[in-house]
PDB file of C-alpha atoms in Angstrom:
ATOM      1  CA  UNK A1387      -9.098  -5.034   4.136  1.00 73.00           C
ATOM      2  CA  UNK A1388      -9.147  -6.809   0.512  1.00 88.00           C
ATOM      3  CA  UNK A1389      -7.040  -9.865   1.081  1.00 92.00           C
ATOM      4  CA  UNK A1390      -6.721 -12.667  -1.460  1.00 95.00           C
ATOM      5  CA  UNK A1391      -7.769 -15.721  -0.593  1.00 96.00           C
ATOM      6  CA  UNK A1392      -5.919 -19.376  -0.952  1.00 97.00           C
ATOM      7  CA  UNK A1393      -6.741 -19.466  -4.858  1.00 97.00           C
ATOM      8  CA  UNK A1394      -6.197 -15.684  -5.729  1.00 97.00           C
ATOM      9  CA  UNK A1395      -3.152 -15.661  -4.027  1.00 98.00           C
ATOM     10  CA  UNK A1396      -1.301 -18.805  -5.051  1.00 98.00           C
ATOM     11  CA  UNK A1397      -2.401 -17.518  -8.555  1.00 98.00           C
ATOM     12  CA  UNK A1398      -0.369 -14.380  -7.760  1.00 98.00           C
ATOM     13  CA  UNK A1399       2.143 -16.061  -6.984  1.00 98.00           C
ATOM     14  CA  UNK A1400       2.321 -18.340 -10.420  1.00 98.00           C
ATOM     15  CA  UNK A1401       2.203 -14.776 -12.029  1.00 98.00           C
ATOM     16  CA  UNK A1402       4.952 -13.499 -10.221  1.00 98.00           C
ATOM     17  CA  UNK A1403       6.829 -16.917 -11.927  1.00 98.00           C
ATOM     18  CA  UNK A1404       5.776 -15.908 -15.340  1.00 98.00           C
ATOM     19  CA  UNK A1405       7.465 -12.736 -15.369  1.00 97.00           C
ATOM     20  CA  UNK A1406      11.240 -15.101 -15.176  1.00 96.00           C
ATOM     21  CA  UNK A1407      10.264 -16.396 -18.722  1.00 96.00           C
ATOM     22  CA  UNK A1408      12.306 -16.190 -21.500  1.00 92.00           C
ATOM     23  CA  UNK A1409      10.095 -17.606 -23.831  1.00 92.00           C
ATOM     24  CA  UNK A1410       8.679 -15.596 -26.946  1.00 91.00           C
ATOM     25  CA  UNK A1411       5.505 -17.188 -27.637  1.00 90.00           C
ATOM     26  CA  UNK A1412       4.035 -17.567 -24.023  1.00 92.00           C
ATOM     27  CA  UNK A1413       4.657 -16.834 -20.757  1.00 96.00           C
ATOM     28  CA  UNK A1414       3.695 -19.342 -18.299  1.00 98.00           C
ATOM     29  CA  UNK A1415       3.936 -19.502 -14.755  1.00 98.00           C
ATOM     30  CA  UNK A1416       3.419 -22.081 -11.709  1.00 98.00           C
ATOM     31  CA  UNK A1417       3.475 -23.041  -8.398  1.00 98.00           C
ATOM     32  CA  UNK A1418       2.943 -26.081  -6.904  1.00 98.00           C
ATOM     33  CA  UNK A1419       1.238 -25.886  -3.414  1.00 98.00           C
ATOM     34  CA  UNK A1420       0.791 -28.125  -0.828  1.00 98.00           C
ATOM     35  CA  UNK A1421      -1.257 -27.685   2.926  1.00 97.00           C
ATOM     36  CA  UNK A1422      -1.326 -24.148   1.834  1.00 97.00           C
ATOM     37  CA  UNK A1423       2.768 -24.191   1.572  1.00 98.00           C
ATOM     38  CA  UNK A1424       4.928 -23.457  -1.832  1.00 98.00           C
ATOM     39  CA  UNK A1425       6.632 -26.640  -2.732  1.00 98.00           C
ATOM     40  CA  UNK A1426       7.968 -25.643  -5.876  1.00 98.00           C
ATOM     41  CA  UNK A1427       7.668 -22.908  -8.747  1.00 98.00           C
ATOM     42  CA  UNK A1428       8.379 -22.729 -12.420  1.00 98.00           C
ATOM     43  CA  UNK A1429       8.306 -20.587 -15.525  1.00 98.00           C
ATOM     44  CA  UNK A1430       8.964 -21.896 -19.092  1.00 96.00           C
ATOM     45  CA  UNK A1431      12.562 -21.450 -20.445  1.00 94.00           C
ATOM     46  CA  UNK A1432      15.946 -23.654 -21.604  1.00 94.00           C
ATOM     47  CA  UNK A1433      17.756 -25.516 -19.461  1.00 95.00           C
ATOM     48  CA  UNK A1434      20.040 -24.373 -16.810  1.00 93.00           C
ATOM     49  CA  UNK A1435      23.519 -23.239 -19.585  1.00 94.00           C
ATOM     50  CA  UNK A1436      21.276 -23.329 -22.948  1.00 92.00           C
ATOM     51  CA  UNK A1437      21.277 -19.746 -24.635  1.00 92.00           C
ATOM     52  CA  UNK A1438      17.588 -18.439 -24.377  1.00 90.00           C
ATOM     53  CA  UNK A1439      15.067 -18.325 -27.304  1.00 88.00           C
ATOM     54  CA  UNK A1440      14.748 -14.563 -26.911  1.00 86.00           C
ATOM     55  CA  UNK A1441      18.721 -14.933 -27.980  1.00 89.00           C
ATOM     56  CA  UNK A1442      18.484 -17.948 -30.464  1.00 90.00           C
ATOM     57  CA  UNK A1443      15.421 -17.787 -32.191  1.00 91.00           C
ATOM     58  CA  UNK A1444      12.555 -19.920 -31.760  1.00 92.00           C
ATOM     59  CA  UNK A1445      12.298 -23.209 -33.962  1.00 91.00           C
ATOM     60  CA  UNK A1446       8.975 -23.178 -33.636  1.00 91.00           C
ATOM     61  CA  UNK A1447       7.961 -20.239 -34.257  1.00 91.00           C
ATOM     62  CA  UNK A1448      10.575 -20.299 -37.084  1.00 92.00           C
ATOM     63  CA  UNK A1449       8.400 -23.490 -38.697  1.00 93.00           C
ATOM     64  CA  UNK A1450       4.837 -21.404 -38.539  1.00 93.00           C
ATOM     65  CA  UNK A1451       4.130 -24.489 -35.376  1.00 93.00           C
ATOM     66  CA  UNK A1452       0.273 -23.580 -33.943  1.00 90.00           C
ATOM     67  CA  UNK A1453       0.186 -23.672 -30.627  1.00 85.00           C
ATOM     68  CA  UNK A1454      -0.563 -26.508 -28.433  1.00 83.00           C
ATOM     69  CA  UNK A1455       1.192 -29.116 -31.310  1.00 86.00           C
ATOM     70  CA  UNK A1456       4.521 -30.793 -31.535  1.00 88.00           C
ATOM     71  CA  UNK A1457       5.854 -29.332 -27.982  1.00 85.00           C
ATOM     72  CA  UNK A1458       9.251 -31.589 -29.051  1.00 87.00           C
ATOM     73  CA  UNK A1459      10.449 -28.816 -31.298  1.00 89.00           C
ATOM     74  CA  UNK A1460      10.483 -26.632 -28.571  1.00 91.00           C
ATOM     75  CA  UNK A1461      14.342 -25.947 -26.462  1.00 92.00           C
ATOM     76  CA  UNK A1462      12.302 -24.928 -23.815  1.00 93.00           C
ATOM     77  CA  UNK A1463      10.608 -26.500 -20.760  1.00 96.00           C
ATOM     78  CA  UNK A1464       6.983 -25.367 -19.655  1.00 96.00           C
ATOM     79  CA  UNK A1465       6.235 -24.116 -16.118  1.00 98.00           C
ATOM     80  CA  UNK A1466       4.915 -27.314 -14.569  1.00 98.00           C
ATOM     81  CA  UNK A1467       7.725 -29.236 -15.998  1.00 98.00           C
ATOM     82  CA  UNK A1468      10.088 -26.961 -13.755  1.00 98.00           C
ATOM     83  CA  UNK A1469       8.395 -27.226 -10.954  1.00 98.00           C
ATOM     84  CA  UNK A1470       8.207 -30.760 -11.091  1.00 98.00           C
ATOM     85  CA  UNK A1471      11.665 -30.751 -11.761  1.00 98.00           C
ATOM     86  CA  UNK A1472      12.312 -28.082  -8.761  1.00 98.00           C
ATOM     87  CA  UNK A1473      10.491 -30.229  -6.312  1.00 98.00           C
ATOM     88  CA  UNK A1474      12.607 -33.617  -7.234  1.00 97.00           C
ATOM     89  CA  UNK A1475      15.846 -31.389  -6.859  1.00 97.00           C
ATOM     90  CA  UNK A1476      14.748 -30.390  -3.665  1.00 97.00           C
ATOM     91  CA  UNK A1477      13.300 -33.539  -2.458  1.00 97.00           C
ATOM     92  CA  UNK A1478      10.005 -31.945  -1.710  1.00 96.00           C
ATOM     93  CA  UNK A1479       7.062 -34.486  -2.123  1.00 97.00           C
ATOM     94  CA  UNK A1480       4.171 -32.836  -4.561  1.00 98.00           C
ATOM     95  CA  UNK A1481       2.059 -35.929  -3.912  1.00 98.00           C
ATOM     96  CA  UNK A1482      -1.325 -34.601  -3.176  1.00 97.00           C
ATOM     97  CA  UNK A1483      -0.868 -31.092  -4.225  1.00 98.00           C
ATOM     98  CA  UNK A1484      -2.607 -28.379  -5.763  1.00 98.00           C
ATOM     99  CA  UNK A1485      -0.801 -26.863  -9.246  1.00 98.00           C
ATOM    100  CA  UNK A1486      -1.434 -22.896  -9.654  1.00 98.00           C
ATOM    101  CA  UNK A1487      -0.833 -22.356 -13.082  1.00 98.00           C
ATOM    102  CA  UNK A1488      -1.708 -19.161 -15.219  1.00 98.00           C
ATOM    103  CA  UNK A1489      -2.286 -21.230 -18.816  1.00 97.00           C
ATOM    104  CA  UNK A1490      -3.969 -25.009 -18.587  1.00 97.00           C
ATOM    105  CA  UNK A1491      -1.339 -27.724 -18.976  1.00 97.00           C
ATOM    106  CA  UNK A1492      -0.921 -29.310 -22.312  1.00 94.00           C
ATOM    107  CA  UNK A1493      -0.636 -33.297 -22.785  1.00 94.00           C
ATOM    108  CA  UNK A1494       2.837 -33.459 -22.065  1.00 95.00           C
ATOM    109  CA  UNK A1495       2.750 -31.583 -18.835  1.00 97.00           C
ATOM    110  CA  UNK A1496      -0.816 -33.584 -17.854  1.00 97.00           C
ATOM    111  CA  UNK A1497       0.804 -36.692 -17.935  1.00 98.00           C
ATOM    112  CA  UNK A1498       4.117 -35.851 -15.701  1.00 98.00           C
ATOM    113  CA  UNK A1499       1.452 -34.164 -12.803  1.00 98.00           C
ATOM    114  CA  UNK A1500      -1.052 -36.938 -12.834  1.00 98.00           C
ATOM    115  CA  UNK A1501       2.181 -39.470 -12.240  1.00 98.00           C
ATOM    116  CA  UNK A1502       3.598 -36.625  -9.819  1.00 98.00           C
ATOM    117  CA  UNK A1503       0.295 -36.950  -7.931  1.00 98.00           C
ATOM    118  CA  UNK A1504      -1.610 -33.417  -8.068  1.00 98.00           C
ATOM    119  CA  UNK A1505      -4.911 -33.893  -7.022  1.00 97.00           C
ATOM    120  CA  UNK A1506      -6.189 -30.549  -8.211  1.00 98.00           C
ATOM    121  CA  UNK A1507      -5.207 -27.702 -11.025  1.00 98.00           C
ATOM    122  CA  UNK A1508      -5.924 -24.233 -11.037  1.00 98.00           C
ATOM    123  CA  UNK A1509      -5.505 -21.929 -13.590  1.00 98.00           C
ATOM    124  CA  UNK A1510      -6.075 -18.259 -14.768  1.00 97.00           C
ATOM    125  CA  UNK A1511      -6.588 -19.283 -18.727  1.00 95.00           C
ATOM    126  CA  UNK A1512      -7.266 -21.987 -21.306  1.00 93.00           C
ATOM    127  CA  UNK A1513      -4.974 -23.616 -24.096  1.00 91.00           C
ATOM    128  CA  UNK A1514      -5.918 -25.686 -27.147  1.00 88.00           C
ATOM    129  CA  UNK A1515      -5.241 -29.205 -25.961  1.00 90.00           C
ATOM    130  CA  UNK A1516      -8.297 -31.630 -25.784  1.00 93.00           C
ATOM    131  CA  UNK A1517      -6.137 -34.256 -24.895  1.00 94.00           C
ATOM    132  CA  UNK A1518      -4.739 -32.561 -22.306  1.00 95.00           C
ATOM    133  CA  UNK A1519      -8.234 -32.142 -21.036  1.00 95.00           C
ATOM    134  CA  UNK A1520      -9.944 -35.512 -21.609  1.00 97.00           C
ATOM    135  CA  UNK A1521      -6.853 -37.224 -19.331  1.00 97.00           C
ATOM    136  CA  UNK A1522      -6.715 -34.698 -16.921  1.00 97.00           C
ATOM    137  CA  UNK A1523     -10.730 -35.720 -16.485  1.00 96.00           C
ATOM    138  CA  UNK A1524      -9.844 -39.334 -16.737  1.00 97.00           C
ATOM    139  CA  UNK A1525      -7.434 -39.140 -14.538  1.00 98.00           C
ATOM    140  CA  UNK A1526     -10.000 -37.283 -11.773  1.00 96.00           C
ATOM    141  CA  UNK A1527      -8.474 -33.866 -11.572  1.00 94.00           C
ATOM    142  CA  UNK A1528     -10.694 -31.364 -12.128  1.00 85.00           C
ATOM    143  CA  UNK A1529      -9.045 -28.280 -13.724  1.00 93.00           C
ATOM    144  CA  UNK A1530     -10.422 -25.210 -12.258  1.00 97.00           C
ATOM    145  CA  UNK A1531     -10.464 -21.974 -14.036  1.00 97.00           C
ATOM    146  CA  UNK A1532      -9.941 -18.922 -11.182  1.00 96.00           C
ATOM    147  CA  UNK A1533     -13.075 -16.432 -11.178  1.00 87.00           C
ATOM    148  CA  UNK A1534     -11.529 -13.190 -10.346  1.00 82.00           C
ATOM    149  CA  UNK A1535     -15.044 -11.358 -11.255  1.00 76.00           C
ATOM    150  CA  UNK A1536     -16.466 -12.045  -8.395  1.00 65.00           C
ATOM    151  CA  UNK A1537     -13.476 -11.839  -5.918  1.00 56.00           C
TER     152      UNK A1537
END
């Protein structure tokens, strides 16, 4: 029997999120997880009633932005940032949970989950934000990258 384990399939899950996007730079997905439960997920898109990039354009990719800088000229909202969101709407307490998340968080979205109290991050790939990285570390969570070679 080849069943996932925790990591691998919360990870699945977050994947499963990133196919709702409606970005057109990046798909992202998450899932916030805690005692082994789904609190909340989240992909990156508008707001609930804004027309989607896909429709509009993108600004930034209209003004040649590199990715991982000036995340304010973006419409859209990233993955954790909905699932933060998600959970508050729902009144479901994240404190102490484990983010699944298929790209690492940028500065933004580190802040908001070391205030939201996630105590560990898990992700499937990198993104150019040292920032992001240096506070996540300062903070004490440890963002792990999932090893699927050896699963």
């Amino acid at each position: 029997m080849n069943r996932p384990d925790w990591d691998e399939y919360f990870m699945q899950m977050a994947e499963v999120a990133e196919q709702r996007s409606t970005c057109t730079r990046r798909k992202v997905g998450a899932v916030i997880v805690k005692d082994k439960r789904i609190m909340a997920t989240g992909y990156n898109g508008v707001p609930t009633g804004i027309q989607h990039c896909e429709k509009r354009g993108c600004l930034r990719e209209q003004l040649q932005v590199p990715s991982g800088q000036r995340h304010e000229l973006c419409r859209g909202l990233h993955a954790e940032q909905n699932a933060i969101i998600q959970a508050a709407y729902l009144g479901q307490s994240i404190d102490g949970g484990t983010l699944y998340c298929t790209t690492q968080p940028c500065v933004i979205c580190a802040k908001m989950l070391i205030n939201a109290g996630i105590k560990r991050i898990v992700i499937k790939e990198g993104y150019p934000d040292e920032l992001a990285r240096e506070m996540l570390e300062e903070a004490g969570l440890k963002v792990e990258v999932l090893d699927r070679k050896n699963k």
